[in-house]
Coordinates of C-alpha atoms and ligand atoms in Angstrom, one line a residue:
M77 CA 49.1 -8.7 -22.5
T78 CA 45.4 -8.0 -22.6
Q79 CA 43.3 -10.6 -24.1
L80 CA 40.4 -9.4 -26.3
G81 CA 40.9 -6.0 -24.7
L82 CA 39.5 -7.3 -21.4
N83 CA 40.7 -6.0 -18.1
I84 CA 40.3 -9.1 -16.0
A85 CA 39.4 -8.3 -12.4
D86 CA 38.0 -11.4 -10.6
T87 CA 36.6 -11.0 -7.2
F88 CA 33.8 -13.6 -6.6
N89 CA 36.2 -16.6 -7.1
K90 CA 38.9 -14.8 -5.1
E91 CA 37.2 -13.4 -2.1
L92 CA 34.5 -16.0 -1.4
P93 CA 34.9 -19.6 -0.2
D94 CA 35.4 -22.2 -2.9
D95 CA 34.5 -25.9 -3.1
K96 CA 37.7 -27.8 -2.3
D97 CA 36.7 -30.7 -4.4
R98 CA 38.0 -30.0 -8.0
N99 CA 36.3 -32.9 -9.6
N100 CA 33.5 -32.2 -11.9
T101 CA 31.1 -34.7 -10.3
R102 CA 27.5 -34.0 -9.3
R103 CA 27.2 -33.6 -5.6
Q104 CA 26.0 -31.5 -2.7
V105 CA 28.5 -28.7 -2.2
L106 CA 28.7 -27.4 1.4
E107 CA 30.3 -24.3 2.9
A108 CA 31.2 -22.9 -0.5
C109 CA 29.9 -20.2 -2.9
Y110 CA 31.1 -22.0 -6.0
S111 CA 33.0 -24.8 -7.6
F112 CA 35.8 -24.4 -10.1
V113 CA 34.9 -26.0 -13.4
E114 CA 35.9 -25.5 -17.1
P115 CA 33.6 -25.4 -20.1
I116 CA 33.6 -28.5 -22.4
Q117 CA 35.2 -28.5 -25.8
T118 CA 32.7 -28.4 -28.7
S119 CA 33.1 -30.0 -32.1
N120 CA 32.7 -26.9 -34.4
A121 CA 32.0 -23.6 -32.7
T122 CA 30.6 -20.8 -34.9
L123 CA 29.6 -17.3 -33.8
I124 CA 26.2 -16.6 -35.2
A125 CA 25.2 -13.3 -33.5
H126 CA 26.7 -10.8 -31.1
S127 CA 25.7 -7.5 -29.5
A128 CA 28.1 -4.7 -30.6
E129 CA 26.8 -2.6 -27.7
V130 CA 27.7 -5.2 -25.1
A131 CA 31.1 -5.7 -26.6
E132 CA 31.7 -2.0 -26.3
I133 CA 30.7 -1.8 -22.6
L134 CA 33.3 -4.6 -22.0
G135 CA 36.0 -2.8 -24.0
I136 CA 36.1 -5.4 -26.8
S137 CA 37.1 -3.9 -30.1
E138 CA 35.6 -4.6 -33.5
G139 CA 38.8 -6.3 -34.5
D140 CA 38.7 -8.6 -31.4
L141 CA 35.1 -9.4 -32.1
Q142 CA 36.1 -10.8 -35.5
S143 CA 39.0 -12.9 -34.0
N144 CA 39.2 -16.6 -33.7
L145 CA 40.0 -16.1 -30.0
F146 CA 36.6 -14.4 -29.5
T147 CA 34.7 -17.4 -31.0
K148 CA 36.8 -19.8 -29.0
V149 CA 36.5 -18.1 -25.6
F150 CA 32.8 -17.4 -25.9
S151 CA 31.9 -20.9 -27.0
G152 CA 33.9 -22.3 -24.1
N153 CA 36.7 -23.7 -26.1
E154 CA 39.5 -21.6 -24.7
V155 CA 39.9 -20.3 -21.2
L156 CA 41.4 -16.8 -20.9
E157 CA 44.8 -16.7 -19.2
G158 CA 44.7 -15.6 -15.6
T159 CA 41.0 -16.6 -15.2
A160 CA 39.4 -19.5 -13.2
P161 CA 35.9 -20.4 -14.4
F162 CA 33.4 -21.6 -11.9
A163 CA 29.8 -22.5 -11.3
M164 CA 27.8 -21.0 -8.4
C165 CA 26.1 -22.9 -5.6
Y166 CA 22.5 -21.8 -4.9
G167 CA 19.2 -23.2 -3.9
G168 CA 15.7 -22.0 -4.6
H169 CA 12.0 -22.2 -4.0
Q170 CA 10.5 -23.7 -7.2
F171 CA 6.8 -23.2 -7.7
G172 CA 6.3 -22.5 -4.0
H173 CA 8.4 -25.3 -2.6
W174 CA 11.9 -25.4 -1.3
A175 CA 13.9 -27.4 -3.8
G176 CA 17.2 -27.7 -2.0
Q177 CA 20.5 -27.2 -3.9
L178 CA 20.2 -26.2 -7.5
G179 CA 23.2 -24.2 -8.6
D180 CA 24.6 -23.3 -12.0
G181 CA 23.8 -26.6 -13.7
R182 CA 24.7 -25.3 -17.1
A183 CA 26.1 -21.8 -16.5
I184 CA 29.8 -21.3 -16.2
N185 CA 31.1 -18.0 -15.0
L186 CA 34.2 -17.1 -17.1
T187 CA 35.5 -14.0 -15.4
E188 CA 34.8 -10.5 -14.2
V189 CA 36.1 -7.5 -16.1
L190 CA 36.4 -3.8 -15.3
H191 CA 35.8 -1.3 -18.0
E192 CA 35.2 2.4 -17.5
N193 CA 34.8 1.9 -13.8
K194 CA 32.1 -0.7 -14.2
R195 CA 32.3 -4.3 -13.2
W196 CA 30.9 -7.0 -15.4
A197 CA 30.6 -10.7 -14.9
L198 CA 30.7 -12.9 -18.1
Q199 CA 28.9 -16.2 -18.0
L200 CA 28.4 -18.9 -20.6
K201 CA 25.1 -20.7 -20.6
G202 CA 25.1 -24.2 -22.1
A203 CA 28.8 -24.9 -21.9
G204 CA 28.7 -28.3 -20.3
P205 CA 28.0 -30.0 -17.0
T206 CA 29.0 -28.8 -13.6
P207 CA 28.8 -30.2 -10.1
Y208 CA 25.3 -28.7 -10.0
S209 CA 23.9 -30.4 -13.2
R210 CA 22.0 -33.0 -11.2
S211 CA 20.5 -35.4 -13.8
A212 CA 20.8 -33.0 -16.8
D213 CA 23.5 -32.5 -19.4
G214 CA 24.6 -28.9 -18.9
L215 CA 23.8 -28.0 -22.4
A216 CA 21.4 -25.6 -24.2
V217 CA 19.7 -25.8 -27.5
L218 CA 19.6 -23.2 -30.3
R219 CA 15.9 -22.2 -29.9
S220 CA 16.2 -21.3 -26.2
S221 CA 19.5 -19.6 -26.8
I222 CA 18.1 -17.4 -29.5
R223 CA 15.2 -16.5 -27.2
E224 CA 17.6 -15.6 -24.4
F225 CA 20.0 -13.7 -26.6
L226 CA 17.4 -11.6 -28.3
L227 CA 15.3 -10.8 -25.3
S228 CA 18.2 -9.9 -23.0
E229 CA 19.1 -7.1 -25.5
A230 CA 15.5 -6.2 -26.2
M231 CA 14.6 -5.8 -22.5
H232 CA 17.6 -3.5 -22.0
H233 CA 16.4 -1.2 -24.8
L234 CA 12.9 -1.3 -23.4
G235 CA 14.4 0.2 -20.2
V236 CA 13.8 -3.0 -18.1
P237 CA 16.7 -4.0 -15.8
T238 CA 18.1 -7.2 -17.2
T239 CA 21.2 -9.3 -17.7
R240 CA 22.6 -8.7 -21.2
A241 CA 23.9 -11.0 -23.9
L242 CA 27.3 -10.6 -25.7
S243 CA 27.2 -13.5 -28.1
L244 CA 25.4 -16.5 -29.5
S245 CA 27.4 -19.4 -30.8
L246 CA 26.5 -22.8 -32.2
T247 CA 28.6 -25.6 -30.7
G248 CA 28.4 -27.9 -33.7
D249 CA 27.1 -30.6 -31.4
Q250 CA 23.6 -32.1 -31.2
V251 CA 21.6 -32.0 -28.0
L252 CA 18.7 -34.4 -27.2
R253 CA 15.5 -32.7 -25.9
D254 CA 12.0 -33.8 -25.3
M255 CA 10.4 -30.4 -25.9
M256 CA 6.9 -31.0 -24.6
Y257 CA 7.9 -33.8 -22.1
D258 CA 5.7 -36.2 -24.0
G259 CA 8.2 -38.9 -25.0
N260 CA 9.0 -37.4 -28.3
G261 CA 12.7 -36.7 -27.9
A262 CA 14.6 -35.3 -30.8
Y263 CA 18.1 -34.0 -31.5
E264 CA 18.5 -30.2 -31.8
K265 CA 21.4 -27.9 -32.5
G266 CA 23.5 -27.1 -29.4
A267 CA 24.3 -23.4 -28.6
V268 CA 26.0 -21.3 -26.1
V269 CA 25.1 -17.7 -25.1
C270 CA 27.5 -15.5 -23.2
R271 CA 25.5 -13.5 -20.7
V272 CA 26.8 -10.3 -19.1
A273 CA 25.7 -8.6 -15.8
E274 CA 27.2 -6.8 -12.9
S275 CA 26.6 -10.0 -11.0
F276 CA 24.6 -13.2 -11.4
I277 CA 24.0 -13.6 -7.7
R278 CA 20.4 -14.7 -7.0
F279 CA 18.1 -14.9 -4.0
G280 CA 18.9 -18.6 -4.0
N281 CA 22.6 -18.0 -3.3
F282 CA 21.6 -16.7 0.1
E283 CA 18.8 -19.2 0.7
I284 CA 21.1 -22.2 0.3
F285 CA 23.3 -21.1 3.3
A286 CA 20.3 -20.3 5.5
S287 CA 18.8 -23.7 4.7
R288 CA 22.0 -25.3 6.0
N289 CA 22.2 -23.0 9.0
D290 CA 25.5 -21.8 7.7
K291 CA 25.6 -18.3 9.2
V292 CA 29.3 -17.8 8.6
N293 CA 29.1 -18.2 4.8
L294 CA 25.8 -16.4 4.6
T295 CA 27.4 -13.4 6.2
K296 CA 30.4 -13.5 3.9
L297 CA 28.1 -13.5 0.9
M298 CA 26.1 -10.6 2.2
D299 CA 29.2 -8.6 3.0
Y300 CA 30.6 -9.3 -0.5
T301 CA 27.4 -8.3 -2.2
I302 CA 27.2 -5.1 -0.3
K303 CA 30.8 -4.3 -0.8
Y304 CA 30.6 -4.6 -4.6
F305 CA 27.0 -3.9 -5.6
Y306 CA 25.6 -1.8 -2.8
P307 CA 28.8 0.0 -1.7
H308 CA 27.0 3.2 -0.5
I309 CA 25.4 1.1 2.3
G310 CA 28.8 0.9 4.1
K311 CA 30.2 -1.3 6.8
P312 CA 28.4 -4.5 8.0
S313 CA 25.9 -3.9 10.8
K314 CA 22.3 -4.9 11.5
E315 CA 21.2 -1.6 10.1
S316 CA 23.2 -1.9 6.9
Y317 CA 21.9 -5.4 6.4
L318 CA 18.3 -4.1 6.8
Q319 CA 19.1 -1.4 4.3
F320 CA 20.5 -4.0 2.0
F321 CA 17.2 -5.9 2.1
Q322 CA 15.2 -2.7 1.7
E323 CA 17.2 -1.9 -1.5
V324 CA 16.8 -5.4 -2.9
C325 CA 13.1 -4.8 -2.4
D326 CA 13.2 -1.5 -4.2
R327 CA 15.1 -2.9 -7.1
T328 CA 12.8 -5.9 -7.4
M329 CA 9.8 -3.7 -7.4
N330 CA 11.2 -1.5 -10.1
M331 CA 11.8 -4.6 -12.3
I332 CA 8.4 -6.1 -11.7
I333 CA 6.6 -2.8 -12.5
H334 CA 8.5 -2.6 -15.8
W335 CA 7.4 -6.2 -16.6
Q336 CA 3.8 -5.2 -16.1
R337 CA 4.3 -2.0 -18.1
V338 CA 5.6 -3.8 -21.2
G339 CA 3.5 -7.0 -20.9
F340 CA 6.3 -9.4 -20.1
V341 CA 5.6 -12.7 -18.4
H342 CA 8.7 -14.3 -17.0
G343 CA 7.2 -17.8 -16.7
V344 CA 9.5 -19.3 -14.0
M345 CA 9.7 -16.8 -11.1
N346 CA 11.4 -19.3 -8.8
T347 CA 13.7 -17.7 -6.2
D348 CA 16.7 -19.2 -8.0
N349 CA 15.7 -17.0 -11.0
F350 CA 15.5 -13.8 -8.9
S351 CA 18.6 -11.6 -9.1
I352 CA 19.9 -9.9 -6.0
L353 CA 20.4 -6.8 -8.2
G354 CA 16.8 -6.7 -9.4
L355 CA 17.7 -7.8 -12.9
T356 CA 15.5 -9.9 -15.2
I357 CA 17.4 -13.2 -15.3
D358 CA 17.1 -16.7 -16.8
Y359 CA 15.0 -16.3 -19.9
G360 CA 13.2 -19.6 -20.3
P361 CA 9.6 -20.1 -21.1
Y362 CA 8.8 -16.4 -21.0
G363 CA 6.2 -14.8 -23.2
W364 CA 4.7 -11.5 -24.2
L365 CA 1.1 -10.6 -23.6
E366 CA -0.5 -10.3 -27.0
G367 CA -4.2 -10.5 -25.9
Y368 CA -4.2 -8.6 -22.6
D369 CA -5.0 -11.2 -20.0
H370 CA -4.1 -11.3 -16.3
G371 CA -4.4 -15.1 -16.3
W372 CA -1.9 -15.8 -19.0
T373 CA 1.3 -17.7 -18.7
P374 CA 3.2 -19.2 -21.6
N375 CA 4.8 -21.9 -19.4
T376 CA 3.1 -25.3 -20.0
T377 CA 4.8 -26.6 -16.9
D378 CA 2.7 -24.2 -14.9
R379 CA -0.5 -24.9 -16.9
S380 CA -2.6 -26.2 -14.0
H381 CA -1.9 -23.6 -11.3
K382 CA -0.8 -20.7 -13.3
R383 CA 1.3 -19.5 -10.4
Y384 CA 3.4 -17.3 -12.5
R385 CA 0.6 -15.7 -14.6
Y386 CA 0.9 -12.1 -15.7
G387 CA -1.6 -10.7 -13.2
Y388 CA 0.1 -12.4 -10.2
Q389 CA 3.7 -11.4 -10.8
M390 CA 3.6 -8.6 -8.3
N391 CA 2.3 -10.9 -5.6
I392 CA 5.0 -13.5 -6.4
S393 CA 7.7 -10.9 -6.1
L394 CA 6.5 -10.3 -2.5
W395 CA 6.5 -14.0 -1.8
N396 CA 10.0 -14.4 -3.2
L397 CA 11.2 -11.4 -1.1
A398 CA 9.7 -13.0 2.0
Q399 CA 11.8 -16.1 1.2
L400 CA 14.9 -13.9 1.0
A401 CA 14.0 -12.2 4.3
N402 CA 13.7 -15.7 5.9
A403 CA 17.2 -16.5 4.7
L404 CA 18.7 -13.2 5.8
F405 CA 17.0 -13.5 9.2
L406 CA 19.7 -16.0 10.2
V407 CA 22.1 -13.1 10.2
I408 CA 19.9 -10.1 10.8
D409 CA 17.8 -11.7 13.6
D410 CA 15.1 -9.0 13.6
A411 CA 11.9 -10.4 12.3
K412 CA 9.9 -7.2 13.1
S413 CA 12.0 -5.0 10.9
L414 CA 12.1 -7.5 8.0
E415 CA 8.3 -7.9 8.2
G416 CA 7.9 -4.1 8.3
I417 CA 9.9 -3.8 5.0
L418 CA 7.8 -6.5 3.4
M419 CA 4.5 -4.9 4.6
K420 CA 5.5 -1.7 3.1
Y421 CA 6.5 -3.4 -0.1
R422 CA 2.9 -4.8 -0.4
S423 CA 1.4 -1.4 -0.4
D424 CA 4.2 0.4 -2.2
I425 CA 4.0 -1.9 -5.2
Q426 CA 0.3 -1.2 -5.6
E427 CA 1.0 2.5 -5.6
A428 CA 3.9 2.1 -8.0
Y429 CA 1.7 0.0 -10.3
F430 CA -1.0 2.6 -10.5
S431 CA 1.5 5.3 -11.1
M432 CA 3.0 3.3 -13.9
M433 CA -0.5 2.7 -15.4
R434 CA -1.3 6.4 -15.2
S435 CA 1.8 7.0 -17.3
K436 CA 0.6 4.4 -19.9
L437 CA -2.7 6.4 -20.1
G438 CA -0.9 9.7 -20.5
L439 CA -2.1 11.1 -17.2
S440 CA 0.6 13.3 -15.8
L441 CA -1.3 14.6 -12.7
E442 CA -2.7 12.4 -10.0
E443 CA -6.5 12.7 -9.7
D444 CA -9.2 10.9 -7.6
G445 CA -10.7 8.2 -9.7
D446 CA -7.6 7.4 -11.7
E447 CA -7.3 4.0 -10.0
S448 CA -10.8 3.0 -11.0
L449 CA -10.2 4.2 -14.5
V450 CA -7.3 1.8 -14.6
I451 CA -9.2 -1.1 -13.0
E452 CA -12.2 -0.6 -15.4
L453 CA -9.8 -0.6 -18.4
E454 CA -8.1 -3.8 -17.2
E455 CA -11.6 -5.5 -17.2
L456 CA -12.5 -4.1 -20.6
L457 CA -9.3 -5.2 -22.2
Q458 CA -10.1 -8.7 -21.1
K459 CA -13.7 -8.8 -22.3
S460 CA -12.6 -9.4 -25.9
E461 CA -9.1 -10.3 -27.0
T462 CA -7.3 -7.1 -27.3
D463 CA -3.6 -6.7 -28.1
M464 CA -1.8 -4.9 -25.3
T465 CA 1.1 -3.4 -27.2
I466 CA -1.1 -2.1 -30.1
F467 CA -3.8 -0.8 -27.8
F468 CA -1.6 1.4 -25.6
R469 CA 0.5 2.6 -28.6
L470 CA -2.7 3.7 -30.5
L471 CA -4.2 5.2 -27.4
S472 CA -1.7 8.1 -27.7
E473 CA -3.6 9.2 -30.9
V474 CA -6.7 10.2 -28.9
S475 CA -7.4 13.9 -28.9
K476 CA -8.8 15.4 -25.8
E477 CA -10.8 17.7 -28.0
Q478 CA -12.7 14.7 -29.4
S479 CA -16.4 15.0 -28.6
L480 CA -17.9 12.5 -26.1
P481 CA -19.3 9.4 -27.8
I482 CA -23.1 9.1 -27.7
E483 CA -25.0 5.9 -27.2
G484 CA -24.9 3.6 -30.2
D485 CA -21.9 5.4 -31.7
K486 CA -19.1 3.1 -32.8
K487 CA -16.8 5.6 -34.4
F488 CA -14.9 6.5 -31.3
L489 CA -13.3 3.0 -31.2
S490 CA -11.8 3.3 -34.7
V491 CA -8.6 4.7 -33.3
I492 CA -7.8 1.5 -31.4
E493 CA -9.8 -1.0 -33.5
K494 CA -6.6 -2.5 -34.9
A495 CA -5.9 -3.9 -31.4
F496 CA -9.0 -6.2 -31.4
Y497 CA -8.3 -9.8 -32.5
K498 CA -12.0 -10.5 -33.1
P499 CA -13.9 -7.3 -33.7
E500 CA -17.0 -9.4 -34.2
E501 CA -16.9 -10.3 -30.5
I502 CA -17.5 -6.7 -29.5
T503 CA -21.1 -7.1 -28.6
E504 CA -23.5 -4.3 -27.9
S505 CA -22.9 -4.5 -24.2
I506 CA -19.1 -4.6 -24.6
L507 CA -19.3 -1.6 -26.9
E508 CA -21.4 0.2 -24.3
S509 CA -18.8 -0.5 -21.6
W510 CA -16.1 0.9 -23.9
R511 CA -18.2 4.0 -24.6
I512 CA -18.6 4.7 -20.9
W513 CA -14.9 4.2 -20.2
W514 CA -14.1 6.3 -23.2
M515 CA -16.2 9.2 -21.9
K516 CA -14.5 9.0 -18.5
Y517 CA -11.1 8.9 -20.2
L518 CA -11.8 11.9 -22.3
M519 CA -13.2 13.9 -19.4
R520 CA -10.1 12.9 -17.4
L521 CA -7.8 14.0 -20.3
K522 CA -9.5 17.4 -20.3
K523 CA -8.1 18.0 -16.8
E524 CA -4.6 17.5 -18.1
T525 CA -2.6 20.7 -18.6
I526 CA -0.3 19.3 -21.3
D527 CA -1.5 19.3 -24.9
D528 CA -2.2 16.3 -27.1
A529 CA 1.2 16.3 -28.8
K530 CA 3.1 16.4 -25.6
R531 CA 0.9 13.7 -24.1
K532 CA 1.5 11.5 -27.2
T533 CA 5.3 12.0 -26.9
S534 CA 5.3 11.0 -23.2
M535 CA 3.0 8.0 -23.8
N536 CA 5.2 6.8 -26.6
L537 CA 8.1 6.7 -24.2
V538 CA 6.4 4.2 -21.9
N539 CA 4.3 2.2 -24.4
P540 CA 6.6 0.4 -26.7
K541 CA 5.9 0.1 -30.4
Y542 CA 8.0 -3.1 -30.9
V543 CA 8.3 -6.0 -28.5
L544 CA 9.6 -9.5 -29.1
R545 CA 6.3 -11.1 -29.8
N546 CA 6.4 -14.8 -29.2
Y547 CA 5.9 -15.6 -32.9
M548 CA 8.7 -13.3 -33.9
A549 CA 11.3 -15.2 -31.9
Q550 CA 9.8 -18.4 -33.3
L551 CA 10.3 -17.2 -36.9
A552 CA 14.0 -16.4 -36.1
I553 CA 14.3 -19.9 -34.6
D554 CA 12.7 -21.6 -37.6
D555 CA 15.1 -19.8 -40.0
A556 CA 18.1 -20.5 -37.8
N557 CA 17.3 -24.2 -37.7
Q558 CA 17.6 -24.0 -41.5
G559 CA 21.0 -22.3 -41.2
D560 CA 19.8 -18.8 -41.9
Y561 CA 20.6 -16.3 -39.1
T562 CA 19.7 -13.1 -40.8
L563 CA 16.4 -12.7 -38.9
I564 CA 18.1 -12.9 -35.5
N565 CA 20.2 -9.9 -36.5
S566 CA 17.3 -8.0 -38.1
L567 CA 15.1 -8.5 -35.0
L568 CA 18.0 -7.3 -32.8
E569 CA 18.1 -4.1 -34.9
V570 CA 14.3 -3.6 -34.7
L571 CA 14.3 -4.1 -30.9
R572 CA 17.2 -1.7 -30.4
N573 CA 14.7 1.2 -30.7
P574 CA 11.4 -0.1 -29.4
Y575 CA 9.8 3.3 -28.8
D576 CA 10.6 4.9 -32.1
E577 CA 8.4 5.1 -35.2
K578 CA 10.3 3.3 -37.9
P579 CA 8.4 2.9 -41.2
E580 CA 10.8 0.1 -42.3
H581 CA 9.9 -1.9 -39.1
E582 CA 6.1 -1.3 -39.4
K583 CA 5.6 -4.9 -40.4
W584 CA 6.4 -5.9 -36.8
F585 CA 3.7 -3.6 -35.4
V586 CA 1.0 -6.2 -35.9
K587 CA -1.1 -8.6 -33.9
R588 CA 0.0 -12.2 -33.5
P589 CA -0.9 -14.0 -36.8
E590 CA -3.5 -16.8 -36.4
W591 CA -1.0 -19.6 -37.3
A592 CA 0.8 -18.7 -34.1
R593 CA -2.2 -18.8 -31.8
N594 CA -1.7 -22.3 -30.5
K595 CA 1.7 -23.1 -31.9
I596 CA 4.3 -24.7 -29.6
G597 CA 7.1 -22.1 -29.2
C598 CA 4.7 -19.2 -29.7
S599 CA 1.9 -19.5 -27.1
M600 CA 3.2 -22.6 -25.3
L601 CA 6.6 -23.2 -24.0
S602 CA 8.1 -25.7 -21.7
C603 CA 11.1 -25.5 -19.4
S604 CA 12.9 -27.9 -21.8
S605 CA 15.7 -25.8 -23.2
Ligands
LIG23 P1 15.7 -23.1 -14.7 O1 14.3 -23.6 -14.5 O2 16.1 -23.1 -16.1 O3 16.0 -21.8 -14.0 O4 16.7 -24.2 -14.1 C1 16.6 -24.7 -12.7 C2 17.8 -25.4 -12.4 O5 18.1 -26.5 -13.3 C3 19.1 -24.6 -12.4 O6 19.9 -25.0 -11.4 C4 19.7 -24.9 -13.7 O7 21.1 -24.7 -13.7 C5 19.4 -26.4 -13.9 N1 19.3 -26.8 -15.3 C6 18.3 -26.4 -16.2 N2 18.6 -27.0 -17.4 C7 19.8 -27.7 -17.2 C8 20.5 -28.6 -18.1 N3 20.2 -28.8 -19.4 N4 21.7 -29.1 -17.5 C9 22.0 -28.9 -16.3 N5 21.3 -28.2 -15.4 C10 20.2 -27.6 -15.9
LIG24 MG1 17.4 -20.7 -13.5

């Protein structure tokens, strides 16, 4: 009998070493990739949102989506026959320091399924404690679950590699959280998200074995990962392991360049939050650039050092890859080759970044001077608060036939003026800098062989019109806390087509409202979730 139309095909918990201790007690778990553990029962599970597209890729029918069994399984209240849920063991570098064993403290992997030749792992977040919960409760609250559910889907539609989300359920239980870590704890609604990805293996899964000098299990995990997720690499050998590392670098770079393109700030780029498949994973105190600012991070926990700020995400990806290389070194034993790959990453990511920025500017050819055009623009965008999404989207309206602006002229800026938060802050000197940049940009556009219309089309494929602005998620959260879930579903719909002009969604193509400027949940988020 198939359950919910799912074709169960577990491998991780069948082929890799398990923790022999079956008690759900918090501990160090040695020589094992995971511990078997079941989700906890909740008092009153209700499904409040789901992604029909994710259900489809898993082979779940509309009828099954509406069933009681669906609600029970994806809130953790029923375990599918023939499956053996588990929590993964991993470690991680947090904020630059080795943190030891972390693991799935509140994520429980339900099963893997095969549908249309694709393998998917299904994981609940917030379904109760595991051996890796340390001092925490294994639960998640509604606000952070809404943020994870919505953005997983939004990122996919933006073309950013990401884990997906199948469902969002309320547990019916209350969860105590001290949101700003200031002693003001309060009860919030508990929730569970079912996440979906080819795999949830992280850099930290490899690091934990290396940290314990456990070469045997590190090799097993590397072989397993290559067999299922990098199968073209072939049989284990030093060369294939090096190629594996190279491909993880390629995928990571691709993900980070997409983050920079859309203005996404992850907020907690610890190595336990870096997927071995180059997927954006663990949506916590993330945020979207509204005012373009290389120094911005939404994460209040990182307020003092701003290690994970927007303008530093590329550097951090290299740092994280170096930690992964350190771990794989135990098996590969070839520092020179690993270093070579990292050195190349450092220069390649710069190149990839400029190439991506050229596409945002609508420059199809590569010309000398393009890099300085980008660098000068980055500086300008930060001189007065300028909305990143609106700026790049409106820039596609520029015509290369437009006459070059003369000194004192302000009219040329009218096409993008909606992007400025404080037009009164555009002083004479900022205006003059804009004019000089504008002239260079127009002259550069004239070298393009494609016409305005074609350039606009191509720019609008890389510069989204709709992103999940921090305040939008907060509006959905405020409504949901009052029992109204309609905005979650409306936003899911808006974010399904982020590059298309949709008059009915135009109200979301606006700058962050002033009330959200310094509001907790909008511009400031903590790791408490
Ligand atoms: P994060 O910063 O959310 O990536 O979490 C870092 C580590 O803390 C991971 O091992 C999580 O599983 C764990 N963790 C975070 N929140 C909780 C929680 N409420 N209960 C148990 N473990 C948690
Ligand atoms: Mg995490």
